[in-house]
Coordinates of C-alpha atoms and ligand atoms in Angstrom, one line a residue:
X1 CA -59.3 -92.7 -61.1
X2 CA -58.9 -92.9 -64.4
X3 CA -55.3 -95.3 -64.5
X4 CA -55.1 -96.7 -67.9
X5 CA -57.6 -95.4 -70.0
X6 CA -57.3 -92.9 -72.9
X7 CA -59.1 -90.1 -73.5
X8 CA -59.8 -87.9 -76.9
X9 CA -61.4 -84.3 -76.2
X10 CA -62.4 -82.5 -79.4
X11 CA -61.9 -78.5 -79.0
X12 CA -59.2 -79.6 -76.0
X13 CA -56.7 -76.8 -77.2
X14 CA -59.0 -73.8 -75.5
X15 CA -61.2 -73.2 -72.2
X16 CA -63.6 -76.4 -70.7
X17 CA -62.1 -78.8 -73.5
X18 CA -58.5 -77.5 -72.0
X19 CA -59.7 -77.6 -68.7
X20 CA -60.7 -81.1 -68.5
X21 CA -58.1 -82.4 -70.9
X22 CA -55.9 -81.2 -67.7
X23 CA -58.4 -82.8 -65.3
X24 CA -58.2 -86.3 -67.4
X25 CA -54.3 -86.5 -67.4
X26 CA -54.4 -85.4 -63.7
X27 CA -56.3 -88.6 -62.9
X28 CA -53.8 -90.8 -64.9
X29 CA -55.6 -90.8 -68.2
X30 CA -53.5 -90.7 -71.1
X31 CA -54.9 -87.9 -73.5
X32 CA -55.7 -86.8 -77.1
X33 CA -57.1 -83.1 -78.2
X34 CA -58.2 -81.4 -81.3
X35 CA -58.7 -78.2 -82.5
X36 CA -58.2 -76.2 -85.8
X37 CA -56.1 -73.9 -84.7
X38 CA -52.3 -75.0 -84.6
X39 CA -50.9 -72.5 -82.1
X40 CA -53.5 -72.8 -79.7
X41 CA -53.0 -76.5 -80.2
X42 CA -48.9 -76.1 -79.3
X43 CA -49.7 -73.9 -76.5
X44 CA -51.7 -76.5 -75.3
X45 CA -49.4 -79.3 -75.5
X46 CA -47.1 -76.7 -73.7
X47 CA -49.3 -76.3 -70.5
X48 CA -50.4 -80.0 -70.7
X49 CA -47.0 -81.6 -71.2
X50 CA -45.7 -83.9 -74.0
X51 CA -47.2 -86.8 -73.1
X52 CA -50.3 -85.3 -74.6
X53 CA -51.2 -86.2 -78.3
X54 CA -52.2 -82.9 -79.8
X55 CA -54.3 -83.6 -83.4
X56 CA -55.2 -80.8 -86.2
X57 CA -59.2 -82.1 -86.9
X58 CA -62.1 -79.5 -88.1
X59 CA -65.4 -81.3 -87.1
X60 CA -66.4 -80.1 -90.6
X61 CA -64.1 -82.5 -92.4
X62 CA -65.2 -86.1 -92.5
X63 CA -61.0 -87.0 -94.0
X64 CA -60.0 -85.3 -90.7
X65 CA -62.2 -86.7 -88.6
X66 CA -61.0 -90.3 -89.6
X67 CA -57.2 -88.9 -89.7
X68 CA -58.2 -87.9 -85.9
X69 CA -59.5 -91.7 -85.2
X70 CA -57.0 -93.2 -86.8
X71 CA -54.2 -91.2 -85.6
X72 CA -55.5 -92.3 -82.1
X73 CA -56.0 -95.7 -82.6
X74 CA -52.3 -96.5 -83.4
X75 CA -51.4 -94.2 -80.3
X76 CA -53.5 -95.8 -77.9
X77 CA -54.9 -98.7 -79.4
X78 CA -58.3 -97.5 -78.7
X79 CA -60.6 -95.0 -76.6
X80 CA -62.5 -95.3 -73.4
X81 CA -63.4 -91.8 -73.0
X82 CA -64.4 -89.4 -75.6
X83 CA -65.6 -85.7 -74.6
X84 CA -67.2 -84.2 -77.7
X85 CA -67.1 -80.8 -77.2
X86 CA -65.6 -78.6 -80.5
X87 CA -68.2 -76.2 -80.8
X88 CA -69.2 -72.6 -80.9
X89 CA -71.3 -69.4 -80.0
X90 CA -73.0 -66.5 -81.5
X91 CA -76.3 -64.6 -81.7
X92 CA -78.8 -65.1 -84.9
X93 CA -82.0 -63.0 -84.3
X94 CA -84.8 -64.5 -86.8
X95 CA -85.2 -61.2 -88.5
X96 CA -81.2 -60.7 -89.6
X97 CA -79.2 -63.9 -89.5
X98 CA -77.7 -65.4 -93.3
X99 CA -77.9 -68.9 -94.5
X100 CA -74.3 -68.3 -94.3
X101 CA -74.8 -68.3 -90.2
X102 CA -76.9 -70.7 -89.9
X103 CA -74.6 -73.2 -91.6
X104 CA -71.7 -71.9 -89.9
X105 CA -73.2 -73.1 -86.5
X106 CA -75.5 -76.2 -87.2
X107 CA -72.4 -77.5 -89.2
X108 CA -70.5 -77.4 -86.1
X109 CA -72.1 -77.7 -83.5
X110 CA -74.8 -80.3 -84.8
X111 CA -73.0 -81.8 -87.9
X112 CA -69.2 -81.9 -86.4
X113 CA -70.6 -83.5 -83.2
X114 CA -72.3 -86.3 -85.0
X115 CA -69.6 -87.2 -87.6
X116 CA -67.3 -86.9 -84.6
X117 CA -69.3 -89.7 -83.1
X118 CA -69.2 -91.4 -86.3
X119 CA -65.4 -91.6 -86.5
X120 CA -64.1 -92.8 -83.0
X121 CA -67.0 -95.1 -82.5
X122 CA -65.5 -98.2 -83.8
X123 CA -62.4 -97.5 -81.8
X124 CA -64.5 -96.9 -78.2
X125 CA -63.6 -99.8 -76.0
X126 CA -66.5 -101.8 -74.7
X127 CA -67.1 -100.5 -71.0
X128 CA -66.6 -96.6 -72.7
X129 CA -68.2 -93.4 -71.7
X130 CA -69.1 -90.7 -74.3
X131 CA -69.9 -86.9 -72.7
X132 CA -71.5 -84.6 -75.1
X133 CA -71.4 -80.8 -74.6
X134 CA -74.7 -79.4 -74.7
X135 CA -75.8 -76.2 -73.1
X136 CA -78.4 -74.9 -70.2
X137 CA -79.6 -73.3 -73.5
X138 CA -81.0 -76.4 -74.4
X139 CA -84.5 -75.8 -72.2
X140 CA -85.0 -72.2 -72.1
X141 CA -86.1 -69.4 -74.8
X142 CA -83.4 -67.1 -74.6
X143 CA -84.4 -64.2 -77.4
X144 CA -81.7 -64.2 -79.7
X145 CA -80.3 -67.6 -79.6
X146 CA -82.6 -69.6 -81.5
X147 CA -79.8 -71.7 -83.5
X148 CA -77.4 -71.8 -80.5
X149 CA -80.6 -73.4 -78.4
X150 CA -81.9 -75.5 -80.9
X151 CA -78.0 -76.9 -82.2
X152 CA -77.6 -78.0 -78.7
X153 CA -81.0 -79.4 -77.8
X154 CA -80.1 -81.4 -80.8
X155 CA -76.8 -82.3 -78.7
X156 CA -79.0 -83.2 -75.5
X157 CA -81.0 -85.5 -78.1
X158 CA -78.5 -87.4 -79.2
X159 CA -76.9 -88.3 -76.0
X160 CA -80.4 -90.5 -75.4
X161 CA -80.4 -92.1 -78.9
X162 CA -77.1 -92.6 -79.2
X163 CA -76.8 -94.2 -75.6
X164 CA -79.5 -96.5 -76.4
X165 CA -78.1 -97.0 -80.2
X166 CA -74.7 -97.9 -78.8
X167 CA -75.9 -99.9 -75.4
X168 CA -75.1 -103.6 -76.9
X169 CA -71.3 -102.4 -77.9
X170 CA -70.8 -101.6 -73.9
X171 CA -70.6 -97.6 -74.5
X172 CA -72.8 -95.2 -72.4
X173 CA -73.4 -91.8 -73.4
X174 CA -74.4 -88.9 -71.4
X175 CA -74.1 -84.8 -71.3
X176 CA -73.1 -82.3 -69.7
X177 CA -74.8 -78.9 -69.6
X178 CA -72.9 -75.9 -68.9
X179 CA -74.0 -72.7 -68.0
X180 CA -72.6 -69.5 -68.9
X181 CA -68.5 -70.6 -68.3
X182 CA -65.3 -67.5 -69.1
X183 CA -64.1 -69.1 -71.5
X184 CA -62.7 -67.7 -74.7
X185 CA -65.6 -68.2 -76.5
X186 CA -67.0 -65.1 -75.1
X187 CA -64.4 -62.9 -76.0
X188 CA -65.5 -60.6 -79.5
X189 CA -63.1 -59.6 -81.6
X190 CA -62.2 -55.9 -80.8
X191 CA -63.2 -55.9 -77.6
X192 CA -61.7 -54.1 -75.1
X193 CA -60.7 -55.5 -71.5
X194 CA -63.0 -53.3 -69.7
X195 CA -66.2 -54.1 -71.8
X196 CA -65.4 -57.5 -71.5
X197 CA -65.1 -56.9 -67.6
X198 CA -68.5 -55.3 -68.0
X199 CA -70.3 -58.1 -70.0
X200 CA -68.7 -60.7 -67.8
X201 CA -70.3 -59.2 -64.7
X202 CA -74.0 -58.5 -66.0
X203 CA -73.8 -61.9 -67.4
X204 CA -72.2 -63.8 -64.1
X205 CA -75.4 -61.8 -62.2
X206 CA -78.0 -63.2 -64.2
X207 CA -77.3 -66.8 -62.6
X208 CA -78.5 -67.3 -59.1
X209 CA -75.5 -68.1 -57.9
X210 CA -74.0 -64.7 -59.1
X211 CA -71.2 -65.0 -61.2
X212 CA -70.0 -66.8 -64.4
X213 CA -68.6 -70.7 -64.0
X214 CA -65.0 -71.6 -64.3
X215 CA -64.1 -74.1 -66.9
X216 CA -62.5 -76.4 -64.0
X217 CA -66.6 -76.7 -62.5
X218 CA -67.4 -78.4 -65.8
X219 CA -64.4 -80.7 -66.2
X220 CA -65.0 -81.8 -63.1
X221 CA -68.6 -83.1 -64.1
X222 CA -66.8 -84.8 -67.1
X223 CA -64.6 -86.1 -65.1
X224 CA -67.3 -88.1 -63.0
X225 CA -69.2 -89.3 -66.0
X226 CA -66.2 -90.2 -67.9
X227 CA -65.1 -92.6 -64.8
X228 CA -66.8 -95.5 -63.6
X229 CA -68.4 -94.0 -61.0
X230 CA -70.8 -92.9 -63.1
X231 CA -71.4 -96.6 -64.1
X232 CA -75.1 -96.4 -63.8
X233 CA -75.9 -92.9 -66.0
X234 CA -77.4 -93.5 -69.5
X235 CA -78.4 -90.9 -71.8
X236 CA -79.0 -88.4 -69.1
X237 CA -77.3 -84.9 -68.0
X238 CA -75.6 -83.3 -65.9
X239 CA -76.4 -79.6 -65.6
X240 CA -73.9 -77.3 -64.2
X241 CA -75.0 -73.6 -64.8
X242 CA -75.1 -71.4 -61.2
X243 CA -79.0 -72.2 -61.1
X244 CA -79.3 -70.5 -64.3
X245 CA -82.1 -72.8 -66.0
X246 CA -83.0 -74.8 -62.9
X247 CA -84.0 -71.6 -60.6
Ligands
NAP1 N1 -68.5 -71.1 -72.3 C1 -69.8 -71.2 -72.1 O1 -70.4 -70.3 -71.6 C2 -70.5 -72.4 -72.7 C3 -71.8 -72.7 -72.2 C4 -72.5 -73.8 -72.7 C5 -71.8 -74.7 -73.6 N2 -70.6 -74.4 -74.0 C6 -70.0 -75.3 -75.0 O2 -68.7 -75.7 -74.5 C7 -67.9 -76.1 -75.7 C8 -66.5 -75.5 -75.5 O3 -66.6 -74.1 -75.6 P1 -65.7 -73.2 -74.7 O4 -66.6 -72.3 -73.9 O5 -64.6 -73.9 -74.0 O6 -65.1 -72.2 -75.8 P2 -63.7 -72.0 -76.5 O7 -62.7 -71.8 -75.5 O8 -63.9 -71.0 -77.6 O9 -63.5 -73.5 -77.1 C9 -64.1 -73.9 -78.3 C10 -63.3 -75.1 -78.9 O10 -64.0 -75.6 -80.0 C11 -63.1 -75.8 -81.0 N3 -63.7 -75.7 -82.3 C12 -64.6 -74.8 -82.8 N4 -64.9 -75.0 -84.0 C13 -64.3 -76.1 -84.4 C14 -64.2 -76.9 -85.6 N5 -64.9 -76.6 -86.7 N6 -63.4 -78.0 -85.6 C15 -62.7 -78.4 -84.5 N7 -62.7 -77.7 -83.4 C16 -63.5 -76.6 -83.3 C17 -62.0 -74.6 -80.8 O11 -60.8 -75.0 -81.4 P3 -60.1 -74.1 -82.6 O12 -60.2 -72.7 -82.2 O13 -58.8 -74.6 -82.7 O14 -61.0 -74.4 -83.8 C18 -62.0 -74.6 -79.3 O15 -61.0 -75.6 -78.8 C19 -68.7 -75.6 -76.9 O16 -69.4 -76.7 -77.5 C20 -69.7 -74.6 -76.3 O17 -70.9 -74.5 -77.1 C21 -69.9 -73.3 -73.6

């Protein structure tokens, strides 16, 4: 499906950026990730094989962000898919969360993703297809979350400006929206198996459908908006989340 293109997934060394960077290479893509942390990165590279460039790049850093882009563009000679998808998750209740917090996520999430876009654009191919990570979050007032929510509604935004910003180059953009996914992210420091086990199940049973996603569910919506197939989707999303802000 995806024979001869190349793909670079930011945050590919860990859960659905791991699981699609998989995916991608399954379907013949050749394939780039990123990530901070060097021995999730070589792990990764383990379970993915060699053929897999692996590329030290905090979204926070505009010299690594162009290091990234540049590193890729003499490897592949350019990009036709690009999954932005570095990010990350935690609580800030207005009455108790720091400036320090705020930054923390909104230069991530918000900031990273942007300046990501920033730095592989001029190496997207024409005919490419951008996915950006966003989040069911993105539509609903979850107490708690206001920063989370708002960092990727900001994500959902820009996958309609930026698709109509970057039509004339031949570059579609579109997002996907994941629901609550096991994934690492949702492990807390400390935390014991069982409580895990605990938080995983009272969390998988508020979706309708029951139970948390698996990483592989969102890939595979990647996947399909990364190929051709998905030729005629501009700016729009693709929500994948048990029924949990649709039901
Ligand atoms: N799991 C869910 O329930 C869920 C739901 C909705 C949306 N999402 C979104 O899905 C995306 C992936 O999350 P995940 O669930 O797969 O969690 P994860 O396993 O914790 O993955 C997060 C990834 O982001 C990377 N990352 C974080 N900060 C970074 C930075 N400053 N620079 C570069 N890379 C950075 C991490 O790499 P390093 O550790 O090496 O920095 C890691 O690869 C995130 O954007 C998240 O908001 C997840």
């Amino acid at each position: 499906m995806l024979k001869g293109k190349a793909a670079l997934i930011t945050g590919g060394n860990s859960g659905i950026g791991l699981a699609t960077a998989k995916l991608l290479r399954d379907n013949g893509a050749r394939v780039a990730i990123s990530g901070r942390d060097v021995a999730k990165l070589e792990e990764a590279r383990k379970a993915l094989g060699p053929d897999v460039l692996t590329l030290v790049a905090d979204v926070r850093s505009r010299d690594d962000l162009q290091h990234m882009a540049h590193t890729v563009q003499q490897a592949f000679g350019g990009l036709d898919i690009f999954f932005a998808n570095a990010g990350v998750a935690y609580g800030t209740p207005l009455a108790s969360t720091t400036e320090a917090q705020y930054d923390g996520l909104m230069d991530i999430n918000v900031k990273g993703l942007f300046f990501s876009l920033q730095a592989v654009e001029p190496i997207m191919r024409s005919g490419s297809s951008i996915i950006l990570n966003t989040s069911w979050l993105n539509q609903v007032g979850a107490p708690g979350r206001a920063l989370l929510s708002a960092s990727k509604a900001a994500v959902r935004s820009f996958a309609r400006t930026l698709s109509a910003e970057l039509l004339e180059r031949g570059i579609r953009v579109n997002a996907v929206s994941p629901g609550t996914i096991e994934t690492p992210i949702h492990h807390q420091p400390g935390q014991s198996d069982e409580d895990y086990r605990a938080y995983a199940a009272r969390v998988g049973a508020q979706a309708p459908i029951g139970r948390m996603g698996r990483a592989e569910e969102i890939a595979a919506a990647v996947l399909f908006l990364a190929s051709d197939a998905s030729s005629y989707m501009l700016g729009a999303e693709i929500v994948v989340d048990g029924g949990r802000a649709e039901l």
